């Protein structure tokens, strides 16, 4: 990325109060950007952006992207220069519980975000996912691979929503000349992940700290590759200013089995938990590993944090959560000026329909 | 189908003024159903339902399904028993010209139709498409095949919208206990197809009648299988009352190359047009042929009209269109009572955005 390219740019991040989004907001602020974070708090939380909200260049808008008003999106920051669309129900526990909500945010939410970007002639970055590859028949997956997704399976509410979002993004590129960049994010982990959403790294870490058995799905021979959140955020920031439509895989090509991950977690935590096997979910991919050649060539990006280091940092955070480390002192909208926090819709509990 | 199962049932057909929809409406009326036809006339036309509108059990609602009001959907017919969702921008010429409209109707339109069906506890039949198989690696395609679709190609606006629609339909089945039936419709042809929308049968027939060269894409070795509209409609009517979620392939397994089709068209029309070759569109599937085992087993359905017969009937219709046969005398809403035609939105020209 050109140094300083984001200085004073207005970057809107949908889903900005989530695990990945909040880390991204902090990085953007550090790059000198003016940041608007939009989140409906269905899975994210304003508590994640308490640190960001101490910086006056940060705005928080509590709203569903699907009906986000342009005036609320712009606010005091004015015209949007870059819109990074992260808002999604990304964890299986959440999207299986809220299938209809997941479909709506994946379709209406993406269409609205694209419309806002087109109105402001902004660059639009879509956070897509390795799930578009489904149960891949080739490993590692290159961007040219069209995927192997079951359109009527339970996971389809997420996978097909993201495939739809990619189709929509390229349709706006073709028909509205929108400047777009699609990244396909592979498994990412790090501090601020929810402990209860079924993602394997935090599930294992929480089980290890609690002295509970580590629940490996199936025989544990299925592989994943885990990218530390700071690495993923660097890729998103690079894509924000790149002249590259993508799609570009973003992930760590270091592939490990779930059994190996369990061992690494036991090592990182010093836990003596045993490993037990539970049923494999339907349509669970057997292997998932990115080919990151394109990311290296077009974004000059590759992951830098190895699993041992990343697990250690995440383990410490999970331990603090379990031990009830003092939570951030209240949501930021109790502390800031009126433009800095905008609530356009009543807060709503995660529910479907 | 149980004889009489649709007698007096209220069947709502979205996209009911299109080529397939209008033929379906007539068949449903013949089965004794009360029919509400919803169409925004973006690609369909009220002229197609002039015959249907002579029957008082028929209602026409000019509206975009995406924001169809429940009261307009029900009207004097009351609670919906079966909702058959056909509304889509199904021909490549249209969906490539209106990509954003195609995405919106494929997502918001389907979600709204599902919601209406769920509110009335109706059976929901989704007209999906063989395009969910994309450039299939197996032929013939069974329903278990997950497809090979390029999510960022120009055709994705249609293909991914339909995959999304299938995911949404099964999500409503799982989470809302909706009674659903998905049919994947392969190429269908017959009277009332638009002559200018790029579909190969009508394109060839119109070229043949006009004495113009028949434009075969690529080398013409790619195959398709063509199902006559009356056969497809019989399958939809059977699915309307079946206890079968699908997906079920509906098509004619008689596979022919495009060169063979051109020859058949010349024979059906007695034309001496020459055959010329033009470029193949991007991501055009090489082979497309349904495995209809499931349709035979679950719906007791198989096609009955062979290509020679169907082409003859379609050829006669195309000839009449080209010769300027008297069009139907005006849209039906000039002739009927106020409840029979409801216009909920201003007519709009086909446009994108």
Tab-separated table of N, CA and C in Angstrom, chain A residues 99-100 103-104 107 111 115 135 146-154 156-157 160-161 163-164 166-168 170-172 174-176 184 247 283 352-353, chain B residues 99-100 103-104 107 111 115 135 146-154 156-157 160-161 163-164 166-168 170-172 174-176 184 247 283 352-353:
chain	number	residue	atom	x	y	z
A	99	UNK	N	-30.951	-18.517	10.265
A	99	UNK	CA	-30.781	-18.706	8.814
A	99	UNK	C	-31.411	-17.605	7.973
A	100	UNK	N	-32.600	-17.165	8.357
A	100	UNK	CA	-33.289	-16.164	7.536
A	100	UNK	C	-32.601	-14.800	7.666
A	103	UNK	N	-29.543	-14.877	5.497
A	103	UNK	CA	-29.872	-14.689	4.083
A	103	UNK	C	-30.178	-13.226	3.771
A	104	UNK	N	-30.924	-12.582	4.665
A	104	UNK	CA	-31.291	-11.183	4.437
A	104	UNK	C	-30.068	-10.284	4.464
A	107	UNK	N	-27.902	-10.725	1.409
A	107	UNK	CA	-28.425	-10.256	0.117
A	107	UNK	C	-28.783	-8.769	0.196
A	111	UNK	N	-26.513	-5.614	-1.121
A	111	UNK	CA	-27.034	-4.727	-2.177
A	111	UNK	C	-27.046	-3.268	-1.697
A	115	UNK	N	-24.901	-0.120	-3.160
A	115	UNK	CA	-25.595	1.089	-3.613
A	115	UNK	C	-24.960	2.334	-2.984
A	135	UNK	N	-16.923	-27.692	-0.074
A	135	UNK	CA	-16.108	-28.877	0.180
A	135	UNK	C	-15.201	-29.049	-1.039
A	146	UNK	N	-14.098	-22.779	-8.898
A	146	UNK	CA	-15.489	-22.300	-8.798
A	146	UNK	C	-16.242	-22.849	-7.601
A	147	UNK	N	-15.658	-23.778	-6.879
A	147	UNK	CA	-16.276	-24.218	-5.634
A	147	UNK	C	-17.174	-25.423	-5.761
A	148	UNK	N	-17.508	-25.962	-4.606
A	148	UNK	CA	-18.324	-27.174	-4.510
A	148	UNK	C	-19.245	-27.038	-3.301
A	149	UNK	N	-20.305	-26.251	-3.488
A	149	UNK	CA	-21.217	-25.908	-2.391
A	149	UNK	C	-22.559	-26.609	-2.607
A	150	UNK	N	-23.102	-27.177	-1.557
A	150	UNK	CA	-24.443	-27.760	-1.601
A	150	UNK	C	-25.470	-26.637	-1.444
A	151	UNK	N	-26.211	-26.303	-2.509
A	151	UNK	CA	-27.093	-25.129	-2.415
A	151	UNK	C	-28.279	-25.308	-1.478
A	152	UNK	N	-28.592	-26.542	-1.112
A	152	UNK	CA	-29.761	-26.739	-0.244
A	152	UNK	C	-29.383	-27.289	1.128
A	153	UNK	N	-28.100	-27.353	1.423
A	153	UNK	CA	-27.666	-27.818	2.741
A	153	UNK	C	-27.830	-26.734	3.797
A	154	UNK	N	-27.741	-27.097	5.065
A	154	UNK	CA	-27.925	-26.108	6.133
A	154	UNK	C	-26.894	-24.976	6.096
A	156	UNK	N	-25.759	-23.610	3.516
A	156	UNK	CA	-25.951	-22.812	2.300
A	156	UNK	C	-26.400	-21.394	2.615
A	157	UNK	N	-27.088	-21.193	3.740
A	157	UNK	CA	-27.563	-19.831	4.047
A	157	UNK	C	-26.388	-18.858	4.103
A	160	UNK	N	-24.045	-19.588	0.228
A	160	UNK	CA	-24.698	-19.045	-0.970
A	160	UNK	C	-24.906	-17.539	-0.852
A	161	UNK	N	-25.092	-17.038	0.364
A	161	UNK	CA	-25.184	-15.584	0.542
A	161	UNK	C	-23.883	-14.910	0.101
A	163	UNK	N	-21.627	-16.215	-2.028
A	163	UNK	CA	-21.489	-16.356	-3.482
A	163	UNK	C	-22.360	-15.308	-4.183
A	164	UNK	N	-23.568	-15.128	-3.657
A	164	UNK	CA	-24.458	-14.087	-4.174
A	164	UNK	C	-23.789	-12.713	-4.050
A	166	UNK	N	-20.646	-11.968	-3.977
A	166	UNK	CA	-19.583	-11.828	-4.987
A	166	UNK	C	-20.180	-11.526	-6.359
A	167	UNK	N	-21.248	-12.246	-6.697
A	167	UNK	CA	-21.903	-12.012	-7.996
A	167	UNK	C	-22.397	-10.565	-8.072
A	168	UNK	N	-22.984	-10.087	-6.965
A	168	UNK	CA	-23.505	-8.715	-6.930
A	168	UNK	C	-22.373	-7.699	-7.052
A	170	UNK	N	-19.452	-8.038	-8.510
A	170	UNK	CA	-18.952	-7.967	-9.886
A	170	UNK	C	-20.005	-7.406	-10.851
A	171	UNK	N	-21.277	-7.567	-10.518
A	171	UNK	CA	-22.312	-6.949	-11.348
A	171	UNK	C	-22.233	-5.426	-11.253
A	172	UNK	N	-21.987	-4.900	-10.050
A	172	UNK	CA	-21.834	-3.449	-9.900
A	172	UNK	C	-20.560	-2.968	-10.600
A	174	UNK	N	-19.323	-4.311	-13.336
A	174	UNK	CA	-19.575	-4.327	-14.776
A	174	UNK	C	-20.588	-3.267	-15.213
A	175	UNK	N	-21.674	-3.137	-14.421
A	175	UNK	CA	-22.776	-2.307	-14.919
A	175	UNK	C	-22.746	-0.890	-14.366
A	176	UNK	N	-22.085	-0.680	-13.221
A	176	UNK	CA	-22.055	0.667	-12.642
A	176	UNK	C	-20.626	1.202	-12.562
A	184	UNK	N	-11.299	-13.202	-0.259
A	184	UNK	CA	-11.901	-14.417	0.283
A	184	UNK	C	-11.108	-14.802	1.527
A	247	UNK	N	-11.205	-11.797	-7.158
A	247	UNK	CA	-11.022	-12.159	-5.759
A	247	UNK	C	-9.585	-12.548	-5.423
A	283	UNK	N	-21.927	-31.530	5.596
A	283	UNK	CA	-21.233	-30.774	4.549
A	283	UNK	C	-19.978	-30.058	5.052
A	352	UNK	N	-34.361	-14.603	14.517
A	352	UNK	CA	-34.522	-14.910	13.116
A	352	UNK	C	-35.859	-14.393	12.604
A	353	UNK	N	-35.980	-14.344	11.290
A	353	UNK	CA	-37.273	-14.029	10.690
A	353	UNK	C	-37.272	-12.671	10.053
B	99	UNK	N	-28.511	-6.568	-14.773
B	99	UNK	CA	-27.903	-7.429	-13.751
B	99	UNK	C	-28.359	-7.097	-12.324
B	100	UNK	N	-28.468	-5.813	-12.018
B	100	UNK	CA	-28.822	-5.446	-10.644
B	100	UNK	C	-30.291	-5.777	-10.365
B	103	UNK	N	-30.498	-9.475	-9.703
B	103	UNK	CA	-30.040	-9.817	-8.355
B	103	UNK	C	-31.103	-9.476	-7.313
B	104	UNK	N	-31.721	-8.304	-7.491
B	104	UNK	CA	-32.739	-7.881	-6.522
B	104	UNK	C	-33.951	-8.800	-6.557
B	107	UNK	N	-33.229	-12.172	-5.027
B	107	UNK	CA	-33.009	-12.244	-3.576
B	107	UNK	C	-34.213	-11.663	-2.827
B	111	UNK	N	-37.283	-13.779	-1.092
B	111	UNK	CA	-37.505	-13.684	0.357
B	111	UNK	C	-38.935	-13.225	0.643
B	115	UNK	N	-41.903	-15.305	2.526
B	115	UNK	CA	-42.565	-14.727	3.702
B	115	UNK	C	-44.084	-14.793	3.548
B	135	UNK	N	-21.629	-25.004	-15.546
B	135	UNK	CA	-20.972	-25.797	-16.587
B	135	UNK	C	-20.700	-27.174	-15.991
B	146	UNK	N	-23.798	-30.840	-7.093
B	146	UNK	CA	-23.770	-29.508	-6.477
B	146	UNK	C	-23.464	-28.369	-7.440
B	147	UNK	N	-23.082	-28.706	-8.666
B	147	UNK	CA	-22.933	-27.648	-9.657
B	147	UNK	C	-21.528	-27.105	-9.811
B	148	UNK	N	-21.347	-26.351	-10.871
B	148	UNK	CA	-20.052	-25.778	-11.227
B	148	UNK	C	-20.300	-24.394	-11.823
B	149	UNK	N	-20.532	-23.434	-10.930
B	149	UNK	CA	-20.915	-22.078	-11.336
B	149	UNK	C	-19.777	-21.111	-11.012
B	150	UNK	N	-19.468	-20.237	-11.945
B	150	UNK	CA	-18.484	-19.181	-11.705
B	150	UNK	C	-19.174	-18.035	-10.961
B	151	UNK	N	-18.838	-17.834	-9.665
B	151	UNK	CA	-19.604	-16.840	-8.893
B	151	UNK	C	-19.363	-15.406	-9.323
B	152	UNK	N	-18.311	-15.151	-10.081
B	152	UNK	CA	-18.047	-13.755	-10.467
B	152	UNK	C	-18.189	-13.533	-11.977
B	153	UNK	N	-18.668	-14.523	-12.696
B	153	UNK	CA	-18.863	-14.357	-14.134
B	153	UNK	C	-20.119	-13.558	-14.428
B	154	UNK	N	-20.280	-13.104	-15.665
B	154	UNK	CA	-21.461	-12.297	-16.002
B	154	UNK	C	-22.785	-13.041	-15.822
B	156	UNK	N	-23.450	-15.021	-13.473
B	156	UNK	CA	-23.658	-15.294	-12.047
B	156	UNK	C	-24.861	-14.541	-11.492
B	157	UNK	N	-25.192	-13.399	-12.082
B	157	UNK	CA	-26.322	-12.632	-11.540
B	157	UNK	C	-27.590	-13.482	-11.543
B	160	UNK	N	-26.389	-17.425	-9.545
B	160	UNK	CA	-26.219	-17.335	-8.088
B	160	UNK	C	-27.505	-16.871	-7.413
B	161	UNK	N	-28.314	-16.065	-8.098
B	161	UNK	CA	-29.617	-15.690	-7.536
B	161	UNK	C	-30.486	-16.921	-7.325
B	163	UNK	N	-29.374	-20.088	-6.991
B	163	UNK	CA	-28.778	-20.904	-5.926
B	163	UNK	C	-29.146	-20.303	-4.562
B	164	UNK	N	-29.077	-18.973	-4.477
B	164	UNK	CA	-29.501	-18.281	-3.261
B	164	UNK	C	-30.965	-18.586	-2.970
B	166	UNK	N	-32.716	-21.188	-3.779
B	166	UNK	CA	-32.850	-22.560	-3.267
B	166	UNK	C	-32.423	-22.633	-1.795
B	167	UNK	N	-31.311	-21.978	-1.481
B	167	UNK	CA	-30.843	-21.973	-0.085
B	167	UNK	C	-31.904	-21.356	0.819
B	168	UNK	N	-32.512	-20.262	0.347
B	168	UNK	CA	-33.541	-19.576	1.132
B	168	UNK	C	-34.771	-20.470	1.307
B	170	UNK	N	-34.961	-23.738	1.305
B	170	UNK	CA	-34.710	-24.806	2.283
B	170	UNK	C	-34.501	-24.256	3.692
B	171	UNK	N	-34.048	-23.019	3.797
B	171	UNK	CA	-33.948	-22.406	5.131
B	171	UNK	C	-35.340	-22.201	5.724
B	172	UNK	N	-36.297	-21.772	4.912
B	172	UNK	CA	-37.675	-21.608	5.400
B	172	UNK	C	-38.278	-22.972	5.743
B	174	UNK	N	-36.571	-25.515	6.906
B	174	UNK	CA	-35.967	-25.964	8.159
B	174	UNK	C	-36.394	-25.129	9.352
B	175	UNK	N	-36.408	-23.796	9.158
B	175	UNK	CA	-36.591	-22.948	10.338
B	175	UNK	C	-38.035	-22.505	10.540
B	176	UNK	N	-38.845	-22.533	9.476
B	176	UNK	CA	-40.229	-22.068	9.611
B	176	UNK	C	-41.211	-23.182	9.288
B	184	UNK	N	-36.132	-27.811	-10.666
B	184	UNK	CA	-35.053	-27.207	-11.460
B	184	UNK	C	-35.421	-27.378	-12.927
B	247	UNK	N	-34.959	-30.886	-4.439
B	247	UNK	CA	-35.180	-30.436	-5.812
B	247	UNK	C	-35.450	-31.589	-6.764
B	283	UNK	N	-18.563	-18.594	-20.179
B	283	UNK	CA	-19.098	-19.576	-19.224
B	283	UNK	C	-20.332	-20.315	-19.748
B	352	UNK	N	-32.211	-0.980	-15.268
B	352	UNK	CA	-31.410	-1.553	-14.201
B	352	UNK	C	-31.226	-0.536	-13.079
B	353	UNK	N	-30.793	-1.041	-11.931
B	353	UNK	CA	-30.446	-0.154	-10.833
B	353	UNK	C	-31.413	-0.247	-9.710
